Every structure is written in C-alpha cells, then in structure tokens.
Tab-separated table of C-alpha atoms in Angstrom:
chain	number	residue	atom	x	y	z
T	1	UNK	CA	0.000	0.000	0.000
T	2	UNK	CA	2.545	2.301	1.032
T	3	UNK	CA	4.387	1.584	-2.355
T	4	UNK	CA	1.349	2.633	-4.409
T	5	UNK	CA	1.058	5.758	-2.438
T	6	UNK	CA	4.277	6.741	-3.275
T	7	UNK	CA	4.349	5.485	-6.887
T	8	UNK	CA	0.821	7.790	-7.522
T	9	UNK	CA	2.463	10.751	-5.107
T	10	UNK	CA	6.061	10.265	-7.408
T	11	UNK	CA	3.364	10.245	-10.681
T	12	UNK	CA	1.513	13.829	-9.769
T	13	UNK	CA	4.671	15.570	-8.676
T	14	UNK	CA	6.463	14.809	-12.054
T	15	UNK	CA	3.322	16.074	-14.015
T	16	UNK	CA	2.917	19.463	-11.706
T	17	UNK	CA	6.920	20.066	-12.490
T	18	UNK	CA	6.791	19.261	-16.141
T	19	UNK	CA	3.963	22.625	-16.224
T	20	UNK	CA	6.754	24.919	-14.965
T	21	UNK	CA	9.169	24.169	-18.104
T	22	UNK	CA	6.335	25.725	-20.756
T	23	UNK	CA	6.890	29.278	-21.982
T	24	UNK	CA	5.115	31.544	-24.372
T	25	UNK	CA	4.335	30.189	-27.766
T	26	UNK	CA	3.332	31.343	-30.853
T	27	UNK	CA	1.063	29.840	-34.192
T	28	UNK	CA	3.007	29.466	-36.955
T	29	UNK	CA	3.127	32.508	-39.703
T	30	UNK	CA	0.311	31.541	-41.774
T	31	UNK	CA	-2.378	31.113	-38.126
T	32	UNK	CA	-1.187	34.407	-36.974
T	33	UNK	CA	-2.302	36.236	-39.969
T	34	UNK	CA	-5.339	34.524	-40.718
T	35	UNK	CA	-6.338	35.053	-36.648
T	36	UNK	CA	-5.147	38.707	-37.132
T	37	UNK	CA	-6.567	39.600	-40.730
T	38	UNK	CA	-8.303	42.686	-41.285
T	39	UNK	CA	-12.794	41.186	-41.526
T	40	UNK	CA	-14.310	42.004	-45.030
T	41	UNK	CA	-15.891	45.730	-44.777
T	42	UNK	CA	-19.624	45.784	-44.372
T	43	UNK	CA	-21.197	47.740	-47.587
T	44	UNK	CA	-24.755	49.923	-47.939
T	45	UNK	CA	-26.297	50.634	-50.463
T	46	UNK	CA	-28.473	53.672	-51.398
T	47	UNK	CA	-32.192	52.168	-52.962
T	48	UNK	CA	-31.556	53.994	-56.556
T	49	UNK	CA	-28.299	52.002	-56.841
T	50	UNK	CA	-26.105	55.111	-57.354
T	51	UNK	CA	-24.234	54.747	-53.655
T	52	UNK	CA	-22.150	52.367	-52.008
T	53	UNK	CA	-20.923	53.195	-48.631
T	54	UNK	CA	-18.143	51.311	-47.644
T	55	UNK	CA	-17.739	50.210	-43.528
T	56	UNK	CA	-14.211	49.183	-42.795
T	57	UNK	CA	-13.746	48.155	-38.817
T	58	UNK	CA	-10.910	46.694	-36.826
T	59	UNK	CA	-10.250	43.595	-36.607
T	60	UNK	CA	-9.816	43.258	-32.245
T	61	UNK	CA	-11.097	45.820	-29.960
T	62	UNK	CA	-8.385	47.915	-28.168
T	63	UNK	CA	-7.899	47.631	-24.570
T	64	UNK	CA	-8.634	50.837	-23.464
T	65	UNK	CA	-12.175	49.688	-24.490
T	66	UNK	CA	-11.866	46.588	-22.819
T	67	UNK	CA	-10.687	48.524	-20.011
T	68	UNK	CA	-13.574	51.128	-19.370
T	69	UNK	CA	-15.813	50.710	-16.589
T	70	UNK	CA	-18.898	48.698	-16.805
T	71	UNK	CA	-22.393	48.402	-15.493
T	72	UNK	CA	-24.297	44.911	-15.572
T	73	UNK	CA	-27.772	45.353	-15.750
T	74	UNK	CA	-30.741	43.068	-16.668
T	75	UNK	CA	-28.498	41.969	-19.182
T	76	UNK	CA	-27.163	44.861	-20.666
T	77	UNK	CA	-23.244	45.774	-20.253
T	78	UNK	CA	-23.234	49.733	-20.104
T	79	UNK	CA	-20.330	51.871	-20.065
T	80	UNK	CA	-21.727	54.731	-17.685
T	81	UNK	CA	-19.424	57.272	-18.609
T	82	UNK	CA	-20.687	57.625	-21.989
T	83	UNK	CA	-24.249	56.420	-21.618
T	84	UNK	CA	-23.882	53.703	-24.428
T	85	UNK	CA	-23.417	49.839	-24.682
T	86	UNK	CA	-20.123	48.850	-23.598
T	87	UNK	CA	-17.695	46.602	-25.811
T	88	UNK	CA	-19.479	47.326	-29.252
T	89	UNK	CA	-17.958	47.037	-32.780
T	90	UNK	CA	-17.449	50.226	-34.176
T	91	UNK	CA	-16.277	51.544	-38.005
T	92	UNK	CA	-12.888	52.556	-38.229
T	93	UNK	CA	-13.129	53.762	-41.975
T	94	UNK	CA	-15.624	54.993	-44.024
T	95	UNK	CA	-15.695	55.498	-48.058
T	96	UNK	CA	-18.028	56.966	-50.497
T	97	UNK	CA	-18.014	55.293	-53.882
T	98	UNK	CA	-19.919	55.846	-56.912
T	99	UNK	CA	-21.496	52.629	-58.607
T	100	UNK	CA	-21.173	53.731	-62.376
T	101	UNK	CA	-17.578	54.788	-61.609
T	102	UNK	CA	-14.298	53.682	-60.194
T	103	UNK	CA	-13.095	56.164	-58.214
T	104	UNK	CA	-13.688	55.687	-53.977
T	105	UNK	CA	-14.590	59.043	-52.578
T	106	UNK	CA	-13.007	60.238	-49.593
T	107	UNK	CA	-15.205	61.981	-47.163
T	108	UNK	CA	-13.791	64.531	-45.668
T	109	UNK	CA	-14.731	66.105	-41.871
T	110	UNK	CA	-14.649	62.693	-40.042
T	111	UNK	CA	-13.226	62.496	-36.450
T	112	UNK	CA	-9.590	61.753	-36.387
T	113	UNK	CA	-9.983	58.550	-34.502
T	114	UNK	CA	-13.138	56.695	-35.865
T	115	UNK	CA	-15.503	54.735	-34.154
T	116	UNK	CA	-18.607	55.119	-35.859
T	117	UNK	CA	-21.799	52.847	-35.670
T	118	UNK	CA	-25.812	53.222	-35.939
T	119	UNK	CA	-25.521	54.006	-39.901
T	120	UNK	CA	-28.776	55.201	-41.884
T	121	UNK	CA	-29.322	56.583	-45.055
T	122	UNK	CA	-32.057	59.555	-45.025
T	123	UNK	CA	-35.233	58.687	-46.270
T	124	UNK	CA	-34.152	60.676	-49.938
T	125	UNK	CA	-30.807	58.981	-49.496
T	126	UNK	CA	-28.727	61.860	-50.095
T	127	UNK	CA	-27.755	62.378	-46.547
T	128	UNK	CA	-26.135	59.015	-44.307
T	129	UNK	CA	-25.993	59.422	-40.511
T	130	UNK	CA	-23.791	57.998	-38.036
T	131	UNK	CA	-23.311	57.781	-34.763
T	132	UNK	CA	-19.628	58.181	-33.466
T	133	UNK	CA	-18.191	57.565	-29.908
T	134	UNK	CA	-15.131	60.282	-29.130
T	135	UNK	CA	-13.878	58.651	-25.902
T	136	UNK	CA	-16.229	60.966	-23.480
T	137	UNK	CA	-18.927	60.217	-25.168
T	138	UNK	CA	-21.261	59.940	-28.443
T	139	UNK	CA	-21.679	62.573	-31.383
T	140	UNK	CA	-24.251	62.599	-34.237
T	141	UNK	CA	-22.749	63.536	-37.785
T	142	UNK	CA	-24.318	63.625	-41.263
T	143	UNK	CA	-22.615	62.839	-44.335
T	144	UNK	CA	-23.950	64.882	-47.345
T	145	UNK	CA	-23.497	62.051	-50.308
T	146	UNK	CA	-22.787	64.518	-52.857
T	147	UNK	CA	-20.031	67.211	-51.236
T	148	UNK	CA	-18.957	64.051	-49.362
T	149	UNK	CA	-18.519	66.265	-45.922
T	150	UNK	CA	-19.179	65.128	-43.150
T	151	UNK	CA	-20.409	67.258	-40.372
T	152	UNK	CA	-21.297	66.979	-36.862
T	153	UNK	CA	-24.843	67.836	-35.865
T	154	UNK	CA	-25.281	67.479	-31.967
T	155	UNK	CA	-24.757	70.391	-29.517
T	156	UNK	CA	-25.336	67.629	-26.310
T	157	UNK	CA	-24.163	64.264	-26.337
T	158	UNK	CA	-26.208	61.565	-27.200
T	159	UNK	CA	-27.773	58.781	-24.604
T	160	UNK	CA	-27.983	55.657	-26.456
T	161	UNK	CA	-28.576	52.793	-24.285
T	162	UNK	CA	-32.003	51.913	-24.985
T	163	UNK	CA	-33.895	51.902	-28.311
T	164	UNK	CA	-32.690	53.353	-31.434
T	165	UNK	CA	-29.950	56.281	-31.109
T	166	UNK	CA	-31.433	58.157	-33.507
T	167	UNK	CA	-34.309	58.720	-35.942
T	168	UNK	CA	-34.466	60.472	-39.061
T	169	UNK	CA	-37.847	63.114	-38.995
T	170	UNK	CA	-37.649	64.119	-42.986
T	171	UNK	CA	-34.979	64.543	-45.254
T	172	UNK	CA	-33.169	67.036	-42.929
T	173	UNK	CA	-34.351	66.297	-39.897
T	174	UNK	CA	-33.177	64.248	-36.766
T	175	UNK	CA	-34.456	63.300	-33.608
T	176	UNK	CA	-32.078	61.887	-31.077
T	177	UNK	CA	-31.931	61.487	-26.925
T	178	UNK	CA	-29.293	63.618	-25.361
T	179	UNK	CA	-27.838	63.809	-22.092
T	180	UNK	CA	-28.590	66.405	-19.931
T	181	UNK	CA	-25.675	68.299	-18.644
C-alpha cells in the first residue's frame, strides 16, 4: 500500500513540475495572420443604386475599451461614462463610392480617430448618418453624399442605451436622446 502511495504521489509531482518548463508560444506565420486579418468591410447601399458606402472596422477591440468601466444590468453591459453599450464594434473607416464609376470618394470632416456605428441613409438617401463615440462620449454627424462632408450635428451628447440612437424626422431632420448636462 505504502508503495502505491508513493508510486501515484512520485506520478503527480512529475506532471505538476513538467507545467513549470512551458513558456510563451506562438502559431506558426500563416495562423497568426489569418487570426489577425483585417474582416471584409460591411457595404450599404443607397435604394436607386447610385451609392455604395463602404464600412471598414478593426479587426480586435483595443484595450482601453476593454478597459472602461462597466455596469451589468438586466443583461445589458453599459459603459456609464458615456451612456452607451459597452464593448461594441465600431467603423474605423468609411468610403463613399460611386457605382457607375471607379473612383472611392473620400469623405472629408470625419473624427480623427473613428468609431462610428448606428448608420442610416435619409429617407431621400442623399444624406447618411452615423453615430460616433469620441472617448467621453457619443456625437451625431451627417454625411452629405454629394459634397462628401461630413459634419457633426449634436450640440449635447447623445444617450444611447435603450432603443434606437437616432431617428431620421424628414430629409433634414433628426431626432435623437441627449444627455442632460
């Protein structure tokens, strides 16, 4: 008995040592790169067919996103200090191009560091709205298809943890919740 206690003792020891010998590994080449490869943008489309706006995002969130504070609520993970879901994708890129030509357009006006989301077309589709979350908290800006400027519309930032953050009135016209200061 005292053999076999020893043997399975002699056994567990060896397999708890054998853990301290690993060190950091990494995939070869080819995993890395297909486990860090940019995803395939997400496209609209205006309904005449003239449009195609083109939705480029990242790939992994960055950790001072993972790293903001979070609420936990009836299922819902809020970040409080910007009255918005916490940990959603955002847009990192976004391009105007014509369908009956070649050439992308480059909208100009868009924040430096881009994380838009909530994208809509006006109901005439010559106007695209997006929501777009600076860091302290979440702006409204409307893209004007044809001068392809973009131009931020809210004077208060938005709340957008329930419902829809936004909703366009008439062809110029939104409606959004905003926080009161």
């Amino acid at each position: 008995m005292k053999k076999l206690i020893i043997i399975f003792f002699f056994f567990i020891s060896n397999s708890i040592l054998a853990q301290d010998a690993i060190t950091y590994q990494t995939p070869p080449k080819e995993i890395a790169e297909l486990a860090l490869a940019k995803p395939t943008p997400a496209v609209s489309f205006d309904k005449k067919g003239k449009w195609m706006l083109i939705m480029e995002r990242s790939a992994l969130p960055p950790v001072e996103e993972l790293a903001q504070p979070e609420l936990r609520i009836a299922g819902l993970r809020i970040n409080p200090a910007i009255f918005a879901p916490s940990r959603s994708s955002y847009f990192s890129s976004l391009l105007l191009k014509g369908i009956q030509g070649t050439a992308t357009g480059v909208i100009s006006g868009l924040p430096l560091n881009l994380k838009a989301a909530n994208v809509q077309w006006s109901p005439d589709e010559n106007k695209i709205a997006f929501t777009n979350n600076n860091g302290k908290g979440i702006d409204l800006y409307v893209i004007d298809v044809k001068t392809k400027k973009a131009i931020k519309t809210n004077k208060s930032l938005l709340n957008i943890l329930l419902g829809n953050a936004f909703e366009w009135i008439d062809n110029n016209t939104l409606l959004y919740k905003a926080i009161v200061q």
